[in-house]
Tab-separated table of C-alpha atoms in Angstrom:
chain	number	residue	atom	x	y	z
C	1052	UNK	CA	-51.949	-63.654	16.880
C	1053	UNK	CA	-55.033	-65.504	18.017
C	1054	UNK	CA	-54.468	-68.267	15.533
C	1055	UNK	CA	-51.903	-69.049	12.903
C	1056	UNK	CA	-51.708	-66.425	10.229
C	1057	UNK	CA	-54.482	-64.239	11.531
C	1058	UNK	CA	-54.144	-60.898	13.235
C	1059	UNK	CA	-55.922	-60.349	16.498
C	1060	UNK	CA	-58.493	-57.707	17.145
C	1061	UNK	CA	-57.009	-54.395	18.147
C	1062	UNK	CA	-57.773	-52.545	21.318
C	1063	UNK	CA	-60.925	-50.454	21.142
C	1064	UNK	CA	-61.690	-51.807	17.713
C	1065	UNK	CA	-58.514	-50.624	16.084
C	1066	UNK	CA	-57.325	-52.931	13.326
C	1067	UNK	CA	-54.033	-54.659	13.771
C	1068	UNK	CA	-51.652	-55.845	11.124
C	1069	UNK	CA	-50.702	-59.478	11.390
C	1070	UNK	CA	-47.295	-60.899	10.714
C	1071	UNK	CA	-48.735	-63.138	8.040
C	1072	UNK	CA	-50.101	-60.118	6.212
C	1073	UNK	CA	-46.747	-58.456	5.962
C	1074	UNK	CA	-45.117	-61.628	4.722
C	1075	UNK	CA	-46.905	-61.229	1.404
C	1076	UNK	CA	-45.285	-57.880	0.626
C	1077	UNK	CA	-43.433	-58.036	-2.664
C	1078	UNK	CA	-44.689	-61.509	-3.435
C	1079	UNK	CA	-46.407	-61.751	-6.809
C	1080	UNK	CA	-50.041	-62.616	-6.334
C	1081	UNK	CA	-51.361	-65.658	-8.142
C	1082	UNK	CA	-54.826	-66.931	-8.883
C	1083	UNK	CA	-56.321	-68.377	-5.717
C	1084	UNK	CA	-53.897	-66.583	-3.403
C	1085	UNK	CA	-55.672	-65.959	-0.099
C	1086	UNK	CA	-56.168	-62.515	1.381
C	1087	UNK	CA	-56.064	-63.672	5.008
C	1088	UNK	CA	-58.827	-62.695	7.378
C	1089	UNK	CA	-58.189	-59.287	8.878
C	1090	UNK	CA	-60.048	-58.703	12.125
C	1091	UNK	CA	-61.032	-55.065	12.378
C	1092	UNK	CA	-62.469	-55.459	15.859
C	1093	UNK	CA	-65.813	-54.216	17.047
C	1094	UNK	CA	-67.075	-51.163	15.198
C	1095	UNK	CA	-68.975	-49.336	17.884
C	1096	UNK	CA	-70.757	-46.024	18.171
C	1097	UNK	CA	-67.560	-44.062	18.803
C	1098	UNK	CA	-65.989	-45.318	15.619
C	1099	UNK	CA	-69.165	-44.734	13.595
C	1100	UNK	CA	-69.311	-41.212	14.994
C	1101	UNK	CA	-65.628	-40.590	14.216
C	1102	UNK	CA	-66.163	-41.693	10.637
C	1103	UNK	CA	-69.289	-39.528	10.348
C	1104	UNK	CA	-67.240	-36.536	11.442
C	1105	UNK	CA	-64.240	-37.190	9.229
C	1106	UNK	CA	-66.174	-38.176	6.115
C	1107	UNK	CA	-69.363	-36.154	6.402
C	1108	UNK	CA	-71.356	-39.392	6.131
C	1109	UNK	CA	-73.652	-38.394	8.954
C	1110	UNK	CA	-76.896	-39.892	7.713
C	1111	UNK	CA	-78.865	-40.185	10.967
C	1112	UNK	CA	-79.472	-43.899	10.434
C	1113	UNK	CA	-75.844	-44.270	11.560
C	1114	UNK	CA	-76.004	-42.054	14.599
C	1115	UNK	CA	-79.593	-41.705	15.760
C	1116	UNK	CA	-81.433	-44.694	17.138
C	1117	UNK	CA	-84.912	-43.225	16.642
C	1118	UNK	CA	-84.274	-42.354	12.998
C	1119	UNK	CA	-82.861	-45.790	12.325
C	1120	UNK	CA	-85.913	-47.424	13.864
C	1121	UNK	CA	-88.221	-45.110	11.919
C	1122	UNK	CA	-87.136	-46.706	8.658
C	1123	UNK	CA	-87.476	-50.239	9.938
C	1124	UNK	CA	-83.986	-50.952	11.214
C	1125	UNK	CA	-83.409	-52.536	14.617
C	1126	UNK	CA	-81.025	-49.735	15.529
C	1127	UNK	CA	-78.201	-47.678	14.115
C	1128	UNK	CA	-75.998	-49.238	11.482
C	1129	UNK	CA	-72.368	-48.888	10.463
C	1130	UNK	CA	-71.786	-46.745	7.382
C	1131	UNK	CA	-71.336	-48.872	4.290
C	1132	UNK	CA	-68.589	-46.468	3.307
C	1133	UNK	CA	-66.804	-47.227	6.576
C	1134	UNK	CA	-66.983	-50.949	5.846
C	1135	UNK	CA	-65.574	-50.210	2.402
C	1136	UNK	CA	-62.822	-48.080	3.904
C	1137	UNK	CA	-61.995	-50.872	6.354
C	1138	UNK	CA	-61.721	-53.296	3.448
C	1139	UNK	CA	-59.273	-50.904	1.814
C	1140	UNK	CA	-57.325	-50.597	5.053
C	1141	UNK	CA	-57.198	-54.353	5.391
C	1142	UNK	CA	-55.785	-54.530	1.873
C	1143	UNK	CA	-53.248	-51.853	2.742
C	1144	UNK	CA	-52.177	-53.763	5.841
C	1145	UNK	CA	-51.778	-56.940	3.824
C	1146	UNK	CA	-50.103	-55.389	0.773
C	1147	UNK	CA	-48.704	-52.034	1.915
C	1148	UNK	CA	-46.884	-51.401	-1.349
C	1149	UNK	CA	-49.887	-52.048	-3.553
C	1150	UNK	CA	-52.072	-49.451	-5.242
C	1151	UNK	CA	-55.813	-50.011	-5.268
C	1152	UNK	CA	-57.011	-49.024	-8.695
C	1153	UNK	CA	-60.624	-49.980	-8.302
C	1154	UNK	CA	-62.742	-50.869	-5.315
C	1155	UNK	CA	-66.398	-51.745	-5.396
C	1156	UNK	CA	-68.661	-52.888	-2.610
C	1157	UNK	CA	-72.191	-54.197	-2.648
C	1158	UNK	CA	-73.883	-54.102	0.703
C	1159	UNK	CA	-75.701	-57.301	1.549
C	1160	UNK	CA	-77.366	-56.389	4.833
C	1161	UNK	CA	-77.374	-53.637	7.414
C	1162	UNK	CA	-74.415	-53.957	9.777
C	1163	UNK	CA	-75.609	-53.109	13.288
C	1164	UNK	CA	-73.403	-50.698	15.191
C	1165	UNK	CA	-71.316	-52.801	17.538
C	1166	UNK	CA	-70.697	-55.575	15.030
C	1167	UNK	CA	-67.292	-57.171	14.862
C	1168	UNK	CA	-65.944	-56.859	11.321
C	1169	UNK	CA	-63.752	-59.448	9.626
C	1170	UNK	CA	-62.412	-58.964	6.114
C	1171	UNK	CA	-60.782	-61.511	3.863
C	1172	UNK	CA	-60.813	-62.833	0.365
C	1173	UNK	CA	-59.019	-64.404	-2.522
C	1174	UNK	CA	-57.364	-63.512	-5.799
C	1175	UNK	CA	-59.754	-64.387	-8.609
C	1176	UNK	CA	-57.897	-62.921	-11.573
C	1177	UNK	CA	-54.416	-61.780	-12.493
C	1178	UNK	CA	-53.393	-59.918	-15.606
C	1179	UNK	CA	-50.699	-57.677	-16.979
C	1180	UNK	CA	-51.985	-54.404	-18.367
C	1181	UNK	CA	-49.633	-51.881	-19.923
C	1182	UNK	CA	-46.742	-53.307	-17.942
C	1183	UNK	CA	-48.612	-53.338	-14.655
C	1184	UNK	CA	-49.310	-56.547	-12.755
C	1185	UNK	CA	-52.933	-56.399	-11.677
C	1186	UNK	CA	-54.742	-58.732	-9.327
C	1187	UNK	CA	-58.484	-58.816	-8.828
C	1188	UNK	CA	-59.623	-59.887	-5.386
C	1189	UNK	CA	-63.047	-61.044	-4.318
C	1190	UNK	CA	-63.480	-59.803	-0.769
C	1191	UNK	CA	-66.020	-60.683	1.883
C	1192	UNK	CA	-66.833	-58.346	4.720
C	1193	UNK	CA	-68.327	-60.451	7.490
C	1194	UNK	CA	-69.478	-59.978	11.021
C	1195	UNK	CA	-67.975	-61.938	13.877
C	1196	UNK	CA	-70.435	-64.775	13.342
C	1197	UNK	CA	-69.563	-65.119	9.675
C	1198	UNK	CA	-72.617	-63.411	8.197
C	1199	UNK	CA	-71.778	-61.514	5.023
C	1200	UNK	CA	-72.246	-57.764	5.431
C	1201	UNK	CA	-70.805	-56.746	2.083
C	1202	UNK	CA	-69.158	-58.249	-0.947
C	1203	UNK	CA	-66.350	-56.279	-2.444
C	1204	UNK	CA	-64.001	-56.526	-5.358
C	1205	UNK	CA	-60.671	-54.805	-5.594
C	1206	UNK	CA	-58.229	-54.439	-8.440
C	1207	UNK	CA	-54.787	-53.835	-7.025
C	1208	UNK	CA	-51.496	-53.170	-8.707
C	1209	UNK	CA	-48.729	-55.247	-7.173
P	580	UNK	CA	-94.895	-36.409	-12.574
P	581	UNK	CA	-92.498	-39.295	-12.201
P	582	UNK	CA	-88.885	-38.530	-11.468
P	583	UNK	CA	-87.712	-41.772	-13.070
P	584	UNK	CA	-85.257	-40.942	-15.825
P	585	UNK	CA	-84.608	-37.440	-14.565
P	586	UNK	CA	-81.225	-36.161	-13.406
P	587	UNK	CA	-79.716	-33.376	-11.366
P	588	UNK	CA	-76.076	-32.371	-11.444
P	589	UNK	CA	-73.620	-30.564	-9.259
P	590	UNK	CA	-70.127	-29.297	-9.834
P	591	UNK	CA	-67.837	-28.153	-7.074
P	592	UNK	CA	-64.245	-27.328	-6.430
P	593	UNK	CA	-62.453	-29.592	-3.977
P	594	UNK	CA	-58.917	-29.822	-2.680
P	595	UNK	CA	-56.902	-32.688	-1.280
P	596	UNK	CA	-54.816	-31.638	1.687
P	597	UNK	CA	-52.514	-33.648	3.887
P	598	UNK	CA	-54.600	-32.597	6.874
P	599	UNK	CA	-57.837	-33.824	5.308
P	600	UNK	CA	-56.238	-37.134	4.359
P	601	UNK	CA	-54.949	-37.589	7.893
P	602	UNK	CA	-58.332	-36.721	9.383
P	603	UNK	CA	-60.083	-39.170	7.083
P	604	UNK	CA	-57.581	-41.913	7.896
P	605	UNK	CA	-58.092	-41.192	11.569
P	606	UNK	CA	-61.837	-41.519	11.174
P	607	UNK	CA	-61.385	-44.975	9.715
P	608	UNK	CA	-59.075	-45.932	12.537
P	609	UNK	CA	-56.204	-46.423	10.127
P	610	UNK	CA	-52.728	-46.928	11.450
P	611	UNK	CA	-51.728	-43.706	9.721
P	612	UNK	CA	-48.443	-44.936	8.316
P	613	UNK	CA	-48.946	-42.448	5.517
P	614	UNK	CA	-47.548	-44.904	3.039
P	615	UNK	CA	-50.799	-45.275	1.172
P	616	UNK	CA	-53.711	-42.896	0.851
P	617	UNK	CA	-57.138	-44.211	1.784
P	618	UNK	CA	-58.622	-45.257	-1.548
P	619	UNK	CA	-62.084	-44.202	-0.469
P	620	UNK	CA	-61.142	-40.645	0.488
P	621	UNK	CA	-62.908	-39.013	-2.532
P	622	UNK	CA	-66.173	-40.680	-1.524
P	623	UNK	CA	-66.372	-38.186	1.323
P	624	UNK	CA	-67.000	-35.427	-1.206
P	625	UNK	CA	-70.298	-37.091	-2.092
P	626	UNK	CA	-71.561	-35.717	1.219
P	627	UNK	CA	-70.942	-32.130	0.127
P	628	UNK	CA	-74.150	-30.065	0.230
P	629	UNK	CA	-74.295	-29.518	-3.536
P	630	UNK	CA	-74.137	-33.267	-4.184
P	631	UNK	CA	-76.600	-34.056	-1.412
P	632	UNK	CA	-78.954	-31.472	-2.884
P	633	UNK	CA	-78.753	-33.130	-6.312
P	634	UNK	CA	-79.703	-36.434	-4.694
P	635	UNK	CA	-82.536	-34.786	-2.772
P	636	UNK	CA	-83.907	-33.290	-5.984
P	637	UNK	CA	-84.293	-36.844	-7.253
P	638	UNK	CA	-86.242	-37.857	-4.173
P	639	UNK	CA	-88.734	-35.026	-3.771
P	640	UNK	CA	-91.571	-37.518	-4.243
P	641	UNK	CA	-90.279	-39.467	-1.213
P	642	UNK	CA	-89.707	-36.686	1.283
P	643	UNK	CA	-89.578	-38.955	4.326
P	644	UNK	CA	-87.173	-41.447	2.800
P	645	UNK	CA	-83.442	-41.646	3.310
P	646	UNK	CA	-80.924	-42.765	0.700
P	647	UNK	CA	-79.030	-45.881	1.704
P	648	UNK	CA	-76.044	-47.259	-0.167
P	649	UNK	CA	-76.607	-50.480	-2.078
P	650	UNK	CA	-73.375	-50.271	-4.041
P	651	UNK	CA	-70.342	-48.020	-4.262
P	652	UNK	CA	-67.443	-48.094	-6.662
P	653	UNK	CA	-64.366	-45.948	-6.824
P	654	UNK	CA	-61.854	-46.156	-9.635
P	655	UNK	CA	-58.597	-44.303	-9.166
P	656	UNK	CA	-57.068	-43.228	-12.454
P	657	UNK	CA	-54.245	-41.112	-11.057
P	658	UNK	CA	-53.259	-39.805	-7.655
P	659	UNK	CA	-54.873	-36.442	-6.996
P	660	UNK	CA	-52.299	-33.712	-6.411
P	661	UNK	CA	-52.218	-32.063	-3.006
P	662	UNK	CA	-53.295	-28.465	-2.456
P	663	UNK	CA	-54.566	-27.871	-5.973
P	664	UNK	CA	-58.150	-27.004	-6.888
P	665	UNK	CA	-59.881	-29.981	-8.465
P	666	UNK	CA	-63.315	-30.282	-9.985
P	667	UNK	CA	-65.865	-32.819	-8.826
P	668	UNK	CA	-68.822	-33.232	-11.147
P	669	UNK	CA	-71.676	-35.388	-9.933
P	670	UNK	CA	-74.931	-36.440	-11.547
P	671	UNK	CA	-77.788	-38.046	-9.661
P	672	UNK	CA	-80.305	-39.962	-11.759
P	673	UNK	CA	-83.527	-41.506	-10.582
P	674	UNK	CA	-83.317	-44.922	-12.187
P	675	UNK	CA	-86.462	-46.499	-10.777
P	676	UNK	CA	-89.109	-45.987	-8.120
P	677	UNK	CA	-86.708	-46.802	-5.296
P	678	UNK	CA	-83.229	-46.039	-6.577
P	679	UNK	CA	-80.951	-43.184	-7.466
P	680	UNK	CA	-77.613	-43.650	-9.156
P	681	UNK	CA	-74.871	-41.163	-8.497
P	682	UNK	CA	-72.029	-40.825	-10.973
P	683	UNK	CA	-69.132	-38.541	-10.226
P	684	UNK	CA	-65.819	-37.654	-11.794
P	685	UNK	CA	-62.905	-35.992	-10.081
P	686	UNK	CA	-60.738	-34.082	-12.518
P	687	UNK	CA	-57.938	-31.591	-12.630
P	688	UNK	CA	-58.852	-28.077	-13.672
P	689	UNK	CA	-57.468	-28.882	-17.121
P	690	UNK	CA	-59.921	-31.729	-17.500
P	691	UNK	CA	-57.724	-34.760	-16.822
P	692	UNK	CA	-59.794	-37.315	-14.928
P	693	UNK	CA	-58.351	-38.558	-11.656
P	694	UNK	CA	-61.126	-40.732	-10.269
P	695	UNK	CA	-64.562	-42.025	-11.131
P	696	UNK	CA	-67.226	-42.846	-8.595
P	697	UNK	CA	-70.479	-44.716	-8.987
P	698	UNK	CA	-73.101	-45.301	-6.339
P	699	UNK	CA	-76.508	-46.914	-6.223
P	700	UNK	CA	-78.663	-45.466	-3.486
P	701	UNK	CA	-81.927	-47.024	-2.382
P	702	UNK	CA	-84.616	-44.858	-0.898
P	703	UNK	CA	-85.993	-46.258	2.345
P	704	UNK	CA	-88.680	-46.638	3.425
């Protein structure tokens, strides 16, 4: 832990699960409950390339500097779908027994390859639907300096 | 002729395998506990050639542009069974001069929906 309740960055950008995250397992989520910051580490070219291979999301703006620059970017960018997947993984690390029923992400700005990614949020709604306890979380995907890369919303079943 | 309001569709058979799930999780850098499937796994099927072609058909007036995600949603209705043929139906619609929406449904062969996907793609430049 680098600071109370927050996981540290993993080696080579691998996410790590913090103790505080696991403590919430089984606890009923309430309005305002925090989804603690999950530090995914630096998402570099190797990770972008690995995701391109495993997902097929190989748009050259993620892997080819010249193509990225040709459309006005400063360089290659992290796949939005990878950021979304990292948000889902952060949720899974925090609430490993939960089921994500709905996940949506709106991408606020290009995330340069090599950005550190930090994901956290808050419960903004709880409801019981057909016997299931659902919590809606507003999630922010930020870079290491706090700039918002994407805003996400997840509906999870506790 | 403007493409705004026009659509192109694709339908393909897909299969969820344990190997594909593990490979996808590995690509994310997931811990791979196997306790929970990556929610976003079905999004990878949107990169299948038939779906990409449907998107390209909606961008023939912008041949040098690339589609970039503005928004993506995935709604899981039921866990997709392993090793069974499933049907992914996707429709790309040119909604305005710069955007294409992509709607997709993953269903069992019998028609039961398992997941719904919605994307807004912006054509740049």
